[in-house]
mmCIF file of C-alpha atoms in Angstrom:
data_model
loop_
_atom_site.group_PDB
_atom_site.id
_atom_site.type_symbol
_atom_site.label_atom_id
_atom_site.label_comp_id
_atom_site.label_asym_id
_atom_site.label_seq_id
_atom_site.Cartn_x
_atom_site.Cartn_y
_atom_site.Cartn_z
ATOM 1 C CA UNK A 1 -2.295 -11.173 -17.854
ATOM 2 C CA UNK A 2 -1.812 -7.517 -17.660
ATOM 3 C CA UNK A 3 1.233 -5.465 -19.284
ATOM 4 C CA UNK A 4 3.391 -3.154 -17.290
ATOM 5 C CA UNK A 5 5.694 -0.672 -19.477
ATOM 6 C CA UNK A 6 8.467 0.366 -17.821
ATOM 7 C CA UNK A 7 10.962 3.276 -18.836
ATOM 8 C CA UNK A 8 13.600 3.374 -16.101
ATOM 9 C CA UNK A 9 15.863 6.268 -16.975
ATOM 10 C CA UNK A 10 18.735 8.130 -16.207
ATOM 11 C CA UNK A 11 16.997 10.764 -14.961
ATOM 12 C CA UNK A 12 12.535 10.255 -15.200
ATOM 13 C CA UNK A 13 11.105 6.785 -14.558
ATOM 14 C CA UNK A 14 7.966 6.112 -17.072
ATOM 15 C CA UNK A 15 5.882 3.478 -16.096
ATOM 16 C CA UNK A 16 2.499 2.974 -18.062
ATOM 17 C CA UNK A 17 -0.659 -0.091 -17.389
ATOM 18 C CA UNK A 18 -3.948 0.235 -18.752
ATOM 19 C CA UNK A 19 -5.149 1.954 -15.450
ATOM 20 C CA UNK A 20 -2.473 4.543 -14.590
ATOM 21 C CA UNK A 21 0.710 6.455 -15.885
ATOM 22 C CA UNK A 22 3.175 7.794 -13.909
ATOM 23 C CA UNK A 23 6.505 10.162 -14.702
ATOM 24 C CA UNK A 24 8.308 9.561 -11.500
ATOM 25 C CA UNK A 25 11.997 10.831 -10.402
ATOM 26 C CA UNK A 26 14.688 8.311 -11.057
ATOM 27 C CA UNK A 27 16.058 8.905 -7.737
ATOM 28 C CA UNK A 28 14.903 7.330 -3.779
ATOM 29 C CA UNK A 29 15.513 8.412 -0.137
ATOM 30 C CA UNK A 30 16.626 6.085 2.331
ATOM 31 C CA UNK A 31 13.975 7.567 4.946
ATOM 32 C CA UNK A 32 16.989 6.745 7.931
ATOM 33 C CA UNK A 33 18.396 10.106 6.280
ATOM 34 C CA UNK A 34 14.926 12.127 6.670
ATOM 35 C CA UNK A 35 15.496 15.166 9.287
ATOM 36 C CA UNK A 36 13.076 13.838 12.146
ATOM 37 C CA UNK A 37 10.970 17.179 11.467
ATOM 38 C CA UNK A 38 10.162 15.451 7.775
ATOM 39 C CA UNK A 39 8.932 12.333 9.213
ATOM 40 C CA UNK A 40 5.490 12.946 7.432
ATOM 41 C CA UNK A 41 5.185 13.478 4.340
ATOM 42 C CA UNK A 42 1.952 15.527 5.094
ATOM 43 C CA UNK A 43 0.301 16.335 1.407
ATOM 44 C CA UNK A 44 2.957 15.585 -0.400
ATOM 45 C CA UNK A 45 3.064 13.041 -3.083
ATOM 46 C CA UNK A 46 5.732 10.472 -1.796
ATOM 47 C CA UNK A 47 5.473 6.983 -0.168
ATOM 48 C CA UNK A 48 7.052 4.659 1.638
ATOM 49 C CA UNK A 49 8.473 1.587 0.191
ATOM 50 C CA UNK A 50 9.963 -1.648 1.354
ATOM 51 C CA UNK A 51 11.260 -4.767 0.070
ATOM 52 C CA UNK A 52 12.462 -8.214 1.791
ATOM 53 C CA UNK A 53 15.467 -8.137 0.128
ATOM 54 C CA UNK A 54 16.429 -4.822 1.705
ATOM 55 C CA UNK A 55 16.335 -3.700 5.561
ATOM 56 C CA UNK A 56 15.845 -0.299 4.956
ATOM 57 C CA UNK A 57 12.309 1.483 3.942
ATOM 58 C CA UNK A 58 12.481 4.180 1.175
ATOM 59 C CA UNK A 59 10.818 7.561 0.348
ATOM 60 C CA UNK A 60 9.750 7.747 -3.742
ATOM 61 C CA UNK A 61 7.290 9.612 -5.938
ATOM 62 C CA UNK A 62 6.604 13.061 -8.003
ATOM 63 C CA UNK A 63 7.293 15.489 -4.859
ATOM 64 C CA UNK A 64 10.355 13.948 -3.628
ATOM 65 C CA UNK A 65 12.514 16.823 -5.378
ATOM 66 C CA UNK A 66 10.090 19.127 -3.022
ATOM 67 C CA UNK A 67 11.911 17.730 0.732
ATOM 68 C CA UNK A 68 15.230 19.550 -1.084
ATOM 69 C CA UNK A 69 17.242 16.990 0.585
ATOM 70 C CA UNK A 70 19.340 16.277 -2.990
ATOM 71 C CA UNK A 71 22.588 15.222 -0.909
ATOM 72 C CA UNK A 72 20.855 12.481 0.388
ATOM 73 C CA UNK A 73 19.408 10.729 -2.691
ATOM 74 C CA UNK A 74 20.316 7.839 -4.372
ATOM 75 C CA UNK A 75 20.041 7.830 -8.279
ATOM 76 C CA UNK A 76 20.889 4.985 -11.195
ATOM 77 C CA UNK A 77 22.988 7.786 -13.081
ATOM 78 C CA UNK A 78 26.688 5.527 -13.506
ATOM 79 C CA UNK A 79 28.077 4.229 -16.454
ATOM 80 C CA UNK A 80 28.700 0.567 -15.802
ATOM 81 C CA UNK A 81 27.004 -2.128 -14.322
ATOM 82 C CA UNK A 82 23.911 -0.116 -13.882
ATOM 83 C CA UNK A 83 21.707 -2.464 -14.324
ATOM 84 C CA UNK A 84 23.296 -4.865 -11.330
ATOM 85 C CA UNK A 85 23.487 -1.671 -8.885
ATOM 86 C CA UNK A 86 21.073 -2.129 -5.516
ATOM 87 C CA UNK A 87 19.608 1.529 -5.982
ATOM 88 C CA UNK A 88 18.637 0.534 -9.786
ATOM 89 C CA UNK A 89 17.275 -3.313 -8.177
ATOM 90 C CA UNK A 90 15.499 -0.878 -5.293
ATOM 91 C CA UNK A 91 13.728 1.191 -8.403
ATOM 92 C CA UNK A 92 12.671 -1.290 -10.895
ATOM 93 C CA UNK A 93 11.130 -3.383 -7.737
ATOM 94 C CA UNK A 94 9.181 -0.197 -6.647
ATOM 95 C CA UNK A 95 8.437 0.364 -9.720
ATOM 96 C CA UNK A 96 6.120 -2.753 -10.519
ATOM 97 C CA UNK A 97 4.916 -2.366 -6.863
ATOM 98 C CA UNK A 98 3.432 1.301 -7.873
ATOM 99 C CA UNK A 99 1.925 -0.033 -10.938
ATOM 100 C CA UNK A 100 0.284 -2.995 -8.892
ATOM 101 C CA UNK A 101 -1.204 -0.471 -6.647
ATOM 102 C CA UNK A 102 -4.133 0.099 -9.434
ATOM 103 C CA UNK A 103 -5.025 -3.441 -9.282
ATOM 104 C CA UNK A 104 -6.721 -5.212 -6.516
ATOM 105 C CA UNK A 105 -5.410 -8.536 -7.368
ATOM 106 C CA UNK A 106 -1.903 -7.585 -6.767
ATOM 107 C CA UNK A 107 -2.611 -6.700 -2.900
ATOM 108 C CA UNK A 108 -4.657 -10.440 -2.482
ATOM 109 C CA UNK A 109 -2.814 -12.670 -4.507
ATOM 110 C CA UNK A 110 0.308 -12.695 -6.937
ATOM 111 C CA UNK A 111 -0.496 -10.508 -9.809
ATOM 112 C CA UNK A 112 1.258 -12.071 -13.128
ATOM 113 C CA UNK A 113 2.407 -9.590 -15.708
ATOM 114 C CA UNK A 114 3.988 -9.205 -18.551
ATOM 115 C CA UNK A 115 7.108 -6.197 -18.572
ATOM 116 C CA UNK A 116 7.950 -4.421 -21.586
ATOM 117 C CA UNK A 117 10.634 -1.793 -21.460
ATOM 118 C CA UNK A 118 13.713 -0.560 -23.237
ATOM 119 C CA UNK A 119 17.601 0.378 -23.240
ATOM 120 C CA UNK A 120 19.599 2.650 -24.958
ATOM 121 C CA UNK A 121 20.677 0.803 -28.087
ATOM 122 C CA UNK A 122 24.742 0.731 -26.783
ATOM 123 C CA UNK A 123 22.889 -1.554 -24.093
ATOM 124 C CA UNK A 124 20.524 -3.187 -26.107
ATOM 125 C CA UNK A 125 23.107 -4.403 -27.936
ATOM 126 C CA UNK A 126 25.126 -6.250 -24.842
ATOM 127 C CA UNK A 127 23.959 -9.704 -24.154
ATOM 128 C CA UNK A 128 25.234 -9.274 -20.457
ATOM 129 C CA UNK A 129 22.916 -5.468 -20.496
ATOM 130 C CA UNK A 130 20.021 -7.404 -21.425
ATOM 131 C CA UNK A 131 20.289 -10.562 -19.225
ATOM 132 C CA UNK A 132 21.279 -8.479 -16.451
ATOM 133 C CA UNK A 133 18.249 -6.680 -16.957
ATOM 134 C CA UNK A 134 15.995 -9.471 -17.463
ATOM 135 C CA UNK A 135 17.231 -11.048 -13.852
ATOM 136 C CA UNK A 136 16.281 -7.734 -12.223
ATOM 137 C CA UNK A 137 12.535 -7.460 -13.737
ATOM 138 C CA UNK A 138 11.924 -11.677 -14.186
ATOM 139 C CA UNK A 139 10.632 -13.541 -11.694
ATOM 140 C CA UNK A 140 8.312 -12.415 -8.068
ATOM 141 C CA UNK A 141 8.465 -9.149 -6.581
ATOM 142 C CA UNK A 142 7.033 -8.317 -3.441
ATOM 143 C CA UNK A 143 6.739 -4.853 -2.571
ATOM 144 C CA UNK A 144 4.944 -3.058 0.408
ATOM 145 C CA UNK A 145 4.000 0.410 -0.479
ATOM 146 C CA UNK A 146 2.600 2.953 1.710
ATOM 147 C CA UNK A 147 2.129 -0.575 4.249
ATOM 148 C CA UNK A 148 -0.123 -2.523 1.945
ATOM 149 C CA UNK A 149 1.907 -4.985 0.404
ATOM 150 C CA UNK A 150 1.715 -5.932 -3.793
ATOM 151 C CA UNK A 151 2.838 -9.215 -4.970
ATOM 152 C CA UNK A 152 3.839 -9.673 -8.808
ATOM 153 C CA UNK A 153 5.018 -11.918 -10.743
ATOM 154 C CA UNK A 154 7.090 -10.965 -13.779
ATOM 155 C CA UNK A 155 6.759 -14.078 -16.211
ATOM 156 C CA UNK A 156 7.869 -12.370 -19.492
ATOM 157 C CA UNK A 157 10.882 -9.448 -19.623
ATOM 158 C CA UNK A 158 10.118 -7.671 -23.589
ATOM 159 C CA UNK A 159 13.078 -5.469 -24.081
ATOM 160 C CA UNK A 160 13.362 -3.205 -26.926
ATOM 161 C CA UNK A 161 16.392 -0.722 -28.380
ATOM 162 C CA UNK A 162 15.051 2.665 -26.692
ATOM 163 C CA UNK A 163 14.252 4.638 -30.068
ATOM 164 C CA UNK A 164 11.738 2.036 -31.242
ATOM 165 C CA UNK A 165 9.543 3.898 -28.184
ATOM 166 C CA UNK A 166 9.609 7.246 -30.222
ATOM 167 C CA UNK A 167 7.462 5.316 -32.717
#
């Protein structure tokens, strides 16, 4: 069973396997809101993402920042519920479907993993923080990236107070 480390901040989402790391934006582009004269993404490093539980596909990835199209993305940054919000739900779920992308067995079959990640310690220390949390990550994700689609199944959510990661 592999391990998937997942930092999904404010601002930078961390994610970390034993193939691949990746510092990624913490923000996505509903590509219905792409100028038609953007529709490729030519060399740029952004995908496309989808997700059953969601009709629309999505733009993420390092150059996203690059299409300057700020007014149009969707971030995590709020103060309460965050971890309930659709756009944070949207980002943790493309966020184990880029990490899957290293590993064949996630496009043939269902990929089981173990996620570790953590909260600030105001969070960390909210039972309904860290179950809400645990619903979003637990459990199978299917995510289609770049058309290939990455099935994985979450069986065990390790959450840890966020400083214990400076170590």
């Amino acid at each position: 069973m592999e391990i998937f480390a997942l930092d999904l901040g404010n601002k930078q989402t961390k994610l970390k396997s034993r193939k691949a790391e990746y510092v990624l934006p913490s923000q996505i582009l509903n590509k219905s809101d792409m100028p038609q004269q953007l529709g490729s993404f030519g060399t740029r490093k952004i995908s496309s993402y989808k997700v059953p539980f969601d009709e629309n596909e999505w733009a993420w990835e390092s150059d996203l920042a690059a299409l300057k199209l700020d007014e149009y993305l969707q971030d995590t940054l709020m103060h309460q519920n965050r971890y309930q919000n659709d756009v944070f739900r949207l980002l943790a779920n493309f966020a184990l479907g880029k990490l899957a992308t290293d590993f064949k067995e996630a496009n043939k079959g269902i990929m089981k993993v173990i996620v570790v990640t953590g909260l600030p310690t105001d969070d960390y220390n909210s039972s309904k923080q860290l179950a809400d949390l645990t619903e979003v990550l637990k459990g199978q994700h299917q995510v289609e990236v770049n058309g290939k689609t990455y099935t994985v199944r979450v069986e065990k959510v390790l959450i840890v107070p966020q400083p214990v990661g400076t170590f």
